[in-house]
């Protein structure tokens, strides 16, 4: 895998960290996690904020809507009841 294999990386991260909300992961940690993935063969110095953000968003999409329930404040999820 390389930095541009966002979908493959997202799937690998979702498998390795199933209980992690991708939107709460710092880019410094994301960088470490990606470079430690089995099959990752790119130069760690080739990453940048744009690539990390693309990976993070692909990972979030891979998780589906499960994290929306957790990351959206309660009052926004239930505003119709107020």
mmCIF file of C-alpha atoms in Angstrom:
data_model
loop_
_atom_site.group_PDB
_atom_site.id
_atom_site.type_symbol
_atom_site.label_atom_id
_atom_site.label_comp_id
_atom_site.label_asym_id
_atom_site.label_seq_id
_atom_site.Cartn_x
_atom_site.Cartn_y
_atom_site.Cartn_z
ATOM 1 C CA UNK A 1 0.000 0.000 0.000
ATOM 2 C CA UNK A 2 1.003 3.580 -0.601
ATOM 3 C CA UNK A 3 -0.305 6.911 0.685
ATOM 4 C CA UNK A 4 -2.661 7.149 -2.282
ATOM 5 C CA UNK A 5 -4.340 3.777 -1.589
ATOM 6 C CA UNK A 6 -6.897 5.488 0.641
ATOM 7 C CA UNK A 7 -9.614 2.839 0.325
ATOM 8 C CA UNK A 8 -7.255 -0.050 1.110
ATOM 9 C CA UNK A 9 -5.800 1.838 4.058
ATOM 10 C CA UNK A 10 -9.285 2.728 5.313
ATOM 11 C CA UNK A 11 -10.364 -0.916 5.238
ATOM 12 C CA UNK A 12 -7.193 -1.995 7.042
ATOM 13 C CA UNK A 13 -7.657 0.674 9.719
ATOM 14 C CA UNK A 14 -11.324 -0.238 10.207
ATOM 15 C CA UNK A 15 -10.298 -3.875 10.688
ATOM 16 C CA UNK A 16 -7.438 -3.075 13.049
ATOM 17 C CA UNK A 17 -9.225 -0.391 15.101
ATOM 18 C CA UNK A 18 -12.932 -1.330 15.039
ATOM 19 C CA UNK A 19 -13.803 0.629 18.193
ATOM 20 C CA UNK A 20 -12.072 3.846 17.160
ATOM 21 C CA UNK A 21 -13.933 6.875 15.843
ATOM 22 C CA UNK A 22 -11.786 7.998 12.883
ATOM 23 C CA UNK A 23 -12.727 11.645 13.424
ATOM 24 C CA UNK A 24 -11.097 11.653 16.871
ATOM 25 C CA UNK A 25 -7.708 10.397 15.669
ATOM 26 C CA UNK A 26 -4.920 12.972 15.508
ATOM 27 C CA UNK A 27 -2.986 13.091 12.274
ATOM 28 C CA UNK A 28 0.234 12.291 14.147
ATOM 29 C CA UNK A 29 -1.336 9.067 15.424
ATOM 30 C CA UNK A 30 -2.942 8.312 12.064
ATOM 31 C CA UNK A 31 0.459 8.658 10.406
ATOM 32 C CA UNK A 32 1.988 6.157 12.850
ATOM 33 C CA UNK A 33 -0.892 3.717 12.444
ATOM 34 C CA UNK A 34 -0.794 3.833 8.642
ATOM 35 C CA UNK A 35 2.954 3.337 8.409
ATOM 36 C CA UNK A 36 2.683 0.381 10.821
ATOM 37 C CA UNK A 37 0.033 -1.401 8.730
ATOM 38 C CA UNK A 38 1.027 -4.736 7.257
ATOM 39 C CA UNK A 39 1.604 -4.217 3.553
ATOM 40 C CA UNK A 40 2.320 -0.491 3.754
ATOM 41 C CA UNK A 41 5.413 0.126 1.651
ATOM 42 C CA UNK A 42 5.544 3.881 0.977
ATOM 43 C CA UNK A 43 8.032 6.381 2.355
ATOM 44 C CA UNK A 44 6.646 7.807 5.622
ATOM 45 C CA UNK A 45 7.921 11.225 4.545
ATOM 46 C CA UNK A 46 5.602 11.211 1.509
ATOM 47 C CA UNK A 47 2.532 11.918 3.620
ATOM 48 C CA UNK A 48 0.929 15.297 4.039
ATOM 49 C CA UNK A 49 -2.210 16.754 5.600
ATOM 50 C CA UNK A 50 -4.250 16.291 2.420
ATOM 51 C CA UNK A 51 -3.382 12.581 2.177
ATOM 52 C CA UNK A 52 -4.036 11.971 5.868
ATOM 53 C CA UNK A 53 -7.381 13.758 5.649
ATOM 54 C CA UNK A 54 -8.370 11.651 2.629
ATOM 55 C CA UNK A 55 -7.477 8.494 4.560
ATOM 56 C CA UNK A 56 -9.395 9.681 7.611
ATOM 57 C CA UNK A 57 -12.523 10.450 5.557
ATOM 58 C CA UNK A 58 -12.319 7.123 3.713
ATOM 59 C CA UNK A 59 -11.983 5.344 7.063
ATOM 60 C CA UNK A 60 -14.988 7.263 8.405
ATOM 61 C CA UNK A 61 -17.038 6.275 5.354
ATOM 62 C CA UNK A 62 -15.894 2.666 5.740
ATOM 63 C CA UNK A 63 -17.343 2.668 9.262
ATOM 64 C CA UNK A 64 -20.725 3.753 7.922
ATOM 65 C CA UNK A 65 -23.129 5.755 10.021
ATOM 66 C CA UNK A 66 -22.226 3.998 13.271
ATOM 67 C CA UNK A 67 -20.026 6.876 14.429
ATOM 68 C CA UNK A 68 -22.607 9.530 13.551
ATOM 69 C CA UNK A 69 -24.674 8.357 16.507
ATOM 70 C CA UNK A 70 -21.697 8.704 18.814
ATOM 71 C CA UNK A 71 -20.157 11.945 17.539
ATOM 72 C CA UNK A 72 -23.393 13.901 17.064
ATOM 73 C CA UNK A 73 -24.451 15.564 20.322
ATOM 74 C CA UNK A 74 -27.537 14.074 21.936
ATOM 75 C CA UNK A 75 -29.540 17.297 21.688
ATOM 76 C CA UNK A 76 -28.976 17.455 17.918
ATOM 77 C CA UNK A 77 -30.029 13.840 17.421
ATOM 78 C CA UNK A 78 -33.205 14.413 19.423
ATOM 79 C CA UNK A 79 -33.995 18.059 18.636
ATOM 80 C CA UNK A 80 -37.426 17.115 17.265
ATOM 81 C CA UNK A 81 -38.359 15.947 20.775
ATOM 82 C CA UNK A 82 -37.509 19.283 22.393
#
